[in-house]
Coordinates of C-alpha atoms (C1' of nucleotides) in Angstrom, one line a residue:
Chain A
M1143 CA 0.0 0.0 0.0
K1144 CA 2.1 2.8 -1.2
Y1145 CA -0.4 5.6 -1.0
K1146 CA -1.8 4.7 2.4
T1147 CA -3.6 7.4 4.3
L1148 CA -3.5 8.1 8.0
P1149 CA -7.0 9.3 8.9
K1150 CA -7.0 11.2 12.2
I1151 CA -10.5 10.0 12.9
Q1152 CA -12.3 11.5 15.9
I1153 CA -15.1 9.0 15.9
D1154 CA -15.0 5.3 16.9
E1155 CA -16.3 2.3 15.1
K1156 CA -19.8 2.4 16.7
N1157 CA -20.4 6.0 15.8
R1158 CA -19.1 5.3 12.3
R1159 CA -21.7 2.5 12.0
I1160 CA -24.5 4.7 13.3
L1161 CA -23.5 7.4 10.8
T1162 CA -23.4 4.8 8.0
I1163 CA -27.0 3.8 8.7
L1164 CA -28.1 7.4 9.0
Q1165 CA -26.4 8.2 5.7
E1166 CA -28.7 5.7 4.0
N1167 CA -31.8 6.6 5.9
A1168 CA -31.7 9.5 8.3
R1169 CA -35.4 9.0 9.3
I1170 CA -34.9 5.6 10.7
S1171 CA -35.7 5.3 14.4
N1172 CA -33.0 5.1 17.1
A1173 CA -34.6 1.9 18.2
E1174 CA -34.1 0.3 14.7
I1175 CA -30.5 1.5 14.6
A1176 CA -30.0 -0.1 18.0
R1177 CA -31.5 -3.3 16.7
Q1178 CA -29.2 -3.4 13.7
L1179 CA -26.1 -2.8 15.8
G1180 CA -27.1 -4.9 18.9
M1181 CA -27.1 -1.8 21.1
T1182 CA -29.7 -0.3 23.4
T1183 CA -31.9 2.5 22.2
S1184 CA -30.6 4.8 24.9
A1185 CA -27.0 4.2 23.9
V1186 CA -27.8 5.1 20.3
F1187 CA -29.8 8.1 21.3
E1188 CA -26.9 9.4 23.5
R1189 CA -24.3 8.8 20.9
I1190 CA -26.3 10.7 18.3
R1191 CA -27.0 13.5 20.6
K1192 CA -23.3 13.9 21.4
M1193 CA -22.3 13.8 17.7
E1194 CA -24.9 16.6 17.1
E1195 CA -23.5 18.5 20.0
R1196 CA -19.9 18.1 18.9
G1197 CA -20.7 19.2 15.4
I1198 CA -19.8 15.9 13.9
I1199 CA -23.4 15.7 12.7
R1200 CA -24.2 18.9 10.9
G1201 CA -27.8 18.0 10.3
Y1202 CA -30.2 15.8 8.4
S1203 CA -31.8 16.5 5.1
V1204 CA -34.2 15.1 2.5
Q1205 CA -33.0 14.3 -1.0
V1206 CA -35.6 15.6 -3.4
E1207 CA -35.9 14.3 -7.0
P1208 CA -35.0 17.4 -9.1
A1209 CA -37.4 16.5 -11.9
A1210 CA -40.3 16.6 -9.5
L1211 CA -39.4 20.2 -8.7
G1212 CA -39.2 21.0 -12.4
L1213 CA -35.4 21.3 -12.4
P1214 CA -34.2 19.0 -15.1
L1215 CA -31.2 21.1 -16.1
S1216 CA -27.9 21.1 -14.1
A1217 CA -24.6 22.8 -15.0
F1218 CA -21.3 23.7 -13.6
V1219 CA -20.2 27.3 -14.2
S1220 CA -16.6 28.1 -13.7
V1221 CA -15.8 31.8 -13.1
K1222 CA -12.7 33.9 -13.5
I1223 CA -12.4 37.1 -11.5
T1224 CA -10.0 40.0 -11.1
P1225 CA -8.7 41.1 -8.6
H1226 CA -8.6 37.8 -6.7
R1227 CA -8.7 39.6 -3.4
L1228 CA -12.4 40.1 -4.0
A1229 CA -13.1 36.4 -3.8
P1230 CA -15.1 36.5 -0.6
E1231 CA -17.5 39.1 -2.0
V1232 CA -17.8 37.2 -5.2
G1233 CA -18.5 34.0 -3.3
Q1234 CA -21.3 35.6 -1.4
A1235 CA -22.8 37.2 -4.6
I1236 CA -22.7 33.9 -6.5
S1237 CA -24.3 32.0 -3.6
A1238 CA -27.1 34.5 -3.4
I1239 CA -28.3 33.9 -7.0
E1240 CA -31.4 31.8 -7.3
G1241 CA -30.6 28.5 -8.8
V1242 CA -27.1 28.3 -7.5
E1243 CA -27.0 25.2 -5.3
E1244 CA -23.3 25.1 -4.5
A1245 CA -20.4 27.5 -4.9
Y1246 CA -16.7 26.9 -4.2
H1247 CA -13.6 29.1 -4.1
M1248 CA -10.8 27.1 -5.6
T1249 CA -7.1 27.2 -6.6
G1250 CA -6.4 27.9 -10.3
E1251 CA -7.3 30.6 -12.8
E1252 CA -10.9 29.7 -12.7
C1253 CA -11.1 30.4 -9.1
F1254 CA -14.8 29.8 -8.5
I1255 CA -17.1 27.0 -9.6
A1256 CA -20.9 27.0 -9.1
R1257 CA -23.3 24.2 -9.5
I1258 CA -26.6 25.3 -11.0
R1259 CA -30.0 23.7 -11.1
C1260 CA -32.8 25.1 -13.2
S1261 CA -35.8 24.5 -15.3
D1262 CA -34.6 25.3 -18.7
T1263 CA -32.1 27.2 -20.9
D1264 CA -34.0 30.5 -20.4
S1265 CA -33.5 30.1 -16.7
L1266 CA -29.8 29.1 -17.2
E1267 CA -29.3 32.2 -19.3
R1268 CA -30.7 34.4 -16.5
I1269 CA -28.4 32.8 -14.0
L1270 CA -25.3 33.3 -16.3
M1271 CA -26.3 36.9 -16.7
E1272 CA -26.4 37.4 -13.0
I1273 CA -23.1 35.8 -12.5
N1274 CA -21.5 37.9 -15.2
D1275 CA -23.0 41.0 -13.7
I1276 CA -20.9 40.6 -10.5
E1277 CA -18.3 43.3 -10.8
P1278 CA -15.0 41.3 -10.5
V1279 CA -16.2 38.5 -12.8
F1280 CA -14.7 38.8 -16.3
A1281 CA -15.3 35.3 -17.7
T1282 CA -17.5 32.3 -17.2
R1283 CA -17.5 28.8 -18.7
T1284 CA -20.6 26.7 -18.6
M1285 CA -20.6 22.9 -18.6
I1286 CA -24.0 21.3 -18.8
I1287 CA -24.3 18.1 -16.8
L1288 CA -25.4 15.3 -19.1
R1289 CA -25.5 12.6 -16.5
S1290 CA -24.4 12.1 -12.9
A1291 CA -22.3 9.0 -12.6
K1292 CA -22.3 9.5 -8.8
E1293 CA -24.3 12.0 -6.9
I1294 CA -25.0 12.6 -3.2
S1295 CA -27.8 15.0 -2.7
G1296 CA -31.1 15.9 -4.3
A1297 CA -32.3 19.3 -5.4
L1298 CA -32.7 22.2 -3.1
L1299 CA -36.1 23.7 -2.8
S1300 CA -34.6 27.2 -2.8
S1301 CA -33.6 26.5 -6.4
V1302 CA -37.3 26.5 -7.4
V1303 CA -38.1 30.0 -8.5
G1304 CA -40.8 31.7 -10.5
E1305 CA -44.6 31.8 -9.8
L1306 CA -44.2 29.4 -6.9
A1307 CA -42.2 31.9 -4.9
A1308 CA -45.1 34.2 -4.7
D1309 CA -47.5 32.2 -2.5
E1310 CA -45.1 32.1 0.4
G1311 CA -47.4 33.6 2.9
A1312 CA -50.4 31.3 2.3
Chain B
M1309 CA -39.3 39.8 -15.3
K1310 CA -37.6 39.1 -18.5
Y1311 CA -36.0 35.7 -17.7
K1312 CA -39.0 34.3 -15.9
T1313 CA -39.1 30.6 -15.6
L1314 CA -42.1 28.3 -16.1
P1315 CA -41.7 25.5 -13.5
K1316 CA -43.8 22.5 -14.3
I1317 CA -44.1 21.7 -10.6
Q1318 CA -45.6 18.4 -9.8
I1319 CA -46.0 19.2 -6.1
D1320 CA -48.4 21.5 -4.4
E1321 CA -47.8 24.2 -1.9
K1322 CA -48.3 22.0 1.2
N1323 CA -45.9 19.4 -0.1
R1324 CA -43.4 22.1 -0.8
R1325 CA -43.6 23.3 2.7
I1326 CA -43.2 19.8 4.1
L1327 CA -40.1 19.3 2.0
T1328 CA -38.7 22.7 3.0
I1329 CA -39.0 21.7 6.7
L1330 CA -37.5 18.3 6.0
Q1331 CA -34.6 19.8 4.0
E1332 CA -33.6 21.7 7.2
N1333 CA -34.1 18.8 9.5
A1334 CA -35.2 15.5 8.1
R1335 CA -35.3 13.9 11.6
I1336 CA -38.1 16.1 12.8
S1337 CA -41.3 14.3 13.8
N1338 CA -44.3 14.3 11.6
A1339 CA -46.2 15.7 14.6
E1340 CA -43.9 18.7 14.7
I1341 CA -44.2 19.3 11.0
A1342 CA -48.0 19.2 11.4
R1343 CA -47.8 21.7 14.3
Q1344 CA -45.7 24.1 12.2
L1345 CA -48.0 23.9 9.2
G1346 CA -51.3 23.7 11.1
M1347 CA -52.1 20.3 9.8
T1348 CA -52.8 17.0 11.5
T1349 CA -50.1 14.3 11.9
S1350 CA -52.0 11.9 9.7
A1351 CA -52.2 14.3 6.8
V1352 CA -48.5 15.0 7.0
F1353 CA -47.7 11.3 7.4
E1354 CA -49.8 10.5 4.4
R1355 CA -48.3 13.2 2.2
I1356 CA -44.8 12.2 3.0
R1357 CA -45.6 8.5 2.3
K1358 CA -47.0 9.4 -1.1
M1359 CA -44.0 11.5 -2.0
E1360 CA -41.7 8.7 -1.1
E1361 CA -43.9 6.3 -3.1
R1362 CA -43.9 8.6 -6.1
G1363 CA -40.1 9.1 -6.0
I1364 CA -40.3 12.8 -5.2
I1365 CA -38.5 12.0 -2.0
R1366 CA -35.4 10.0 -2.8
G1367 CA -34.3 9.5 0.7
Y1368 CA -33.0 11.1 3.8
S1369 CA -29.4 11.5 4.9
V1370 CA -27.2 12.8 7.5
Q1371 CA -24.7 15.6 6.8
V1372 CA -21.4 14.7 8.4
E1373 CA -18.7 17.2 9.2
P1374 CA -15.8 16.2 6.9
A1375 CA -13.1 17.3 9.4
A1376 CA -14.5 14.8 12.0
L1377 CA -13.9 12.0 9.5
G1378 CA -10.4 13.2 8.9
L1379 CA -11.2 14.5 5.4
P1380 CA -10.1 18.2 5.4
L1381 CA -9.0 18.2 1.7
S1382 CA -11.5 18.6 -1.1
A1383 CA -10.9 19.1 -4.8
F1384 CA -12.5 19.1 -8.2
V1385 CA -10.7 17.1 -10.8
S1386 CA -11.7 17.7 -14.4
V1387 CA -11.0 14.9 -16.9
K1388 CA -10.4 14.7 -20.6
I1389 CA -11.0 11.4 -22.3
T1390 CA -10.7 9.9 -25.8
P1391 CA -12.7 8.5 -27.4
H1392 CA -15.7 10.1 -26.0
R1393 CA -17.9 7.1 -26.6
L1394 CA -16.3 5.4 -23.7
A1395 CA -17.8 8.0 -21.3
P1396 CA -20.1 5.5 -19.6
E1397 CA -17.3 3.2 -18.7
V1398 CA -15.1 6.1 -17.5
G1399 CA -18.0 7.4 -15.4
Q1400 CA -18.3 4.0 -13.7
A1401 CA -14.5 3.7 -13.2
I1402 CA -14.2 7.2 -11.7
S1403 CA -17.2 6.6 -9.4
A1404 CA -15.6 3.5 -8.0
I1405 CA -12.5 5.2 -6.8
E1406 CA -12.2 5.6 -3.0
G1407 CA -12.5 9.3 -2.2
V1408 CA -14.6 10.3 -5.2
E1409 CA -17.9 11.6 -3.8
E1410 CA -19.5 12.9 -6.9
A1411 CA -18.8 12.4 -10.6
Y1412 CA -20.6 14.0 -13.6
H1413 CA -20.5 13.6 -17.4
M1414 CA -20.6 17.0 -18.9
T1415 CA -20.6 18.9 -22.2
G1416 CA -17.2 20.4 -23.2
E1417 CA -13.7 19.2 -23.7
E1418 CA -13.3 18.4 -20.1
C1419 CA -16.1 15.9 -20.2
F1420 CA -16.0 14.6 -16.7
I1421 CA -15.7 16.3 -13.3
A1422 CA -15.2 14.5 -10.0
R1423 CA -15.4 16.0 -6.6
I1424 CA -12.8 14.4 -4.3
R1425 CA -12.7 14.3 -0.5
C1426 CA -9.5 13.1 1.2
S1427 CA -7.2 13.3 4.2
D1428 CA -4.1 14.8 2.7
T1429 CA -2.1 15.4 -0.4
D1430 CA -0.7 11.8 -0.4
S1431 CA -4.2 10.6 -0.6
L1432 CA -5.1 13.1 -3.3
E1433 CA -2.1 11.9 -5.3
R1434 CA -3.3 8.3 -5.0
I1435 CA -6.7 9.3 -6.3
L1436 CA -5.3 11.3 -9.2
M1437 CA -3.1 8.3 -10.1
E1438 CA -6.1 6.1 -10.2
I1439 CA -8.1 8.5 -12.4
N1440 CA -5.2 8.8 -14.8
D1441 CA -4.9 5.0 -14.9
I1442 CA -8.3 4.7 -16.5
E1443 CA -7.6 3.8 -20.1
P1444 CA -9.4 6.6 -22.1
V1445 CA -8.3 9.3 -19.7
F1446 CA -5.5 11.4 -21.2
A1447 CA -5.5 14.5 -19.0
T1448 CA -6.7 15.7 -15.7
R1449 CA -6.8 19.1 -14.0
T1450 CA -7.0 19.5 -10.3
M1451 CA -8.6 22.4 -8.5
I1452 CA -8.2 22.3 -4.7
I1453 CA -11.3 23.7 -2.9
L1454 CA -10.2 26.5 -0.6
R1455 CA -13.6 27.4 0.8
S1456 CA -17.2 26.5 0.1
A1457 CA -19.3 29.6 -0.3
K1458 CA -22.4 27.4 -0.4
E1459 CA -22.5 23.7 0.2
I1460 CA -25.3 21.2 0.5
S1461 CA -24.1 17.9 1.9
G1462 CA -21.5 16.7 4.3
A1463 CA -18.9 14.1 3.7
L1464 CA -19.6 10.5 2.7
L1465 CA -18.5 7.8 5.1
S1466 CA -17.4 5.8 2.1
S1467 CA -14.7 8.4 1.5
V1468 CA -13.0 7.4 4.7
V1469 CA -10.3 4.9 3.7
G1470 CA -7.2 3.4 5.3
E1471 CA -6.9 1.5 8.6
L1472 CA -10.5 2.1 9.4
A1473 CA -11.7 0.1 6.4
A1474 CA -10.2 -3.0 8.0
D1475 CA -12.5 -3.5 11.0
E1476 CA -15.6 -3.7 8.9
G1477 CA -16.6 -7.1 10.3
A1478 CA -16.5 -6.2 14.0
Chain C
dC952 C1' -23.0 1.4 29.3
dT953 C1' -27.6 -0.3 31.4
dT954 C1' -32.7 -0.4 33.0
dG955 C1' -37.1 1.6 33.6
dA956 C1' -40.8 4.7 33.1
dA957 C1' -43.4 8.9 31.5
dA958 C1' -44.5 11.5 27.6
dG959 C1' -44.8 11.6 22.8
dT960 C1' -45.1 9.5 18.1
dG961 C1' -46.0 6.4 14.1
dG962 C1' -49.0 4.5 11.4
dA963 C1' -53.5 2.2 10.7
dC964 C1' -58.4 2.8 10.5
dG965 C1' -63.2 4.5 9.9
dG966 C1' -65.4 8.1 8.1
dG967 C1' -66.5 12.9 6.2
dA968 C1' -66.1 16.8 2.7
Chain D
dT165 C1' -59.2 12.7 -3.8
dC166 C1' -57.6 14.7 0.5
dC167 C1' -58.5 15.4 5.1
dC168 C1' -59.6 14.6 10.2
dG169 C1' -60.0 12.2 15.0
dT170 C1' -59.0 8.1 17.5
dC171 C1' -56.3 4.5 19.0
dC172 C1' -52.4 1.3 20.6
dA173 C1' -47.9 -0.3 20.1
dC174 C1' -43.7 1.6 19.7
dT175 C1' -40.3 5.2 20.4
dT176 C1' -38.1 9.0 22.5
dT177 C1' -35.9 11.0 26.2
dC178 C1' -34.5 11.3 30.7
dA179 C1' -32.9 10.0 35.4
dA180 C1' -30.6 6.8 38.2
dG181 C1' -27.5 2.9 38.8

DNA sequence: CTTGAAAGTGGACGGGA
DNA sequence: TCCCGTCCACTTTCAAG
């Protein structure tokens, strides 16, 4: 094993197993986790509570089918900016755009990448316009996602814009 | 509103609100959701069940703090391949590499992108080697993630490799 | 870690708009 | 179709050992 890693894991085997189960189905009951691992419910409960407290568990979320939200179109948009020192502001501005689900500051000439989810090319155009309107941005490159070979999470509801956004107060 | 979208939403307002709550905390009880929305538990239960059945809800997962898993290093690796028609096989091969959390087939010259999560540069090197070892891959470009301006999900437990992987059968 | 117990919930059912 | 009220077994959550 030439490229062996040395993980400085802060969790033990039991917690790892609990998290593995929760990763597949976070709505499973503590009792069911306990059953699967041969532990008591209280022990599982206490361990989960502590992991939440220590920030090991950030939260739990639902994975929503993007098509059901009318968001069949995904893309990565890489962004070039100048000057680079404005990166924090650019990051904030990009994140605030409707349809941007993720945004990262990276090394390299294209120092930002945003993952977009939207309903159609009109919507994509709007998003690209908004990104290009950010002051330090001088170039973008759009790569439409054809297929996800491996994907973690579903669509964000905040990506759904348009008429639906209006009836918030119902 | 020039760039207005026309979302063909298949879910109604109530379901959207339920999903919004679940997106923030998927482990909340149906009773609590019902309380927040002024519905009965049964109604909430029934709606969630149907969304699961119809595939609108794909699943529920826990968001794990990557640092706690010893995975402080994230990167995007874009990949060029030839011939392009081998894309499906390349997608599978990339997805199977330990440390690859997401992989997408995209339009453009760099027709794959992978998001990597690992413990250190040694581990990153190993992953890059493995990607470059895939037959049709002739070039990769690595962009280290410095900061996430907006992020959805936590780390995958399957990204944790090394000693820890051994005690699986305990 | 365990047990134990009170309070709360899941999920099924009958029925009504 | 979607919703409500009821109900019981199960689960959560806590305190004590």
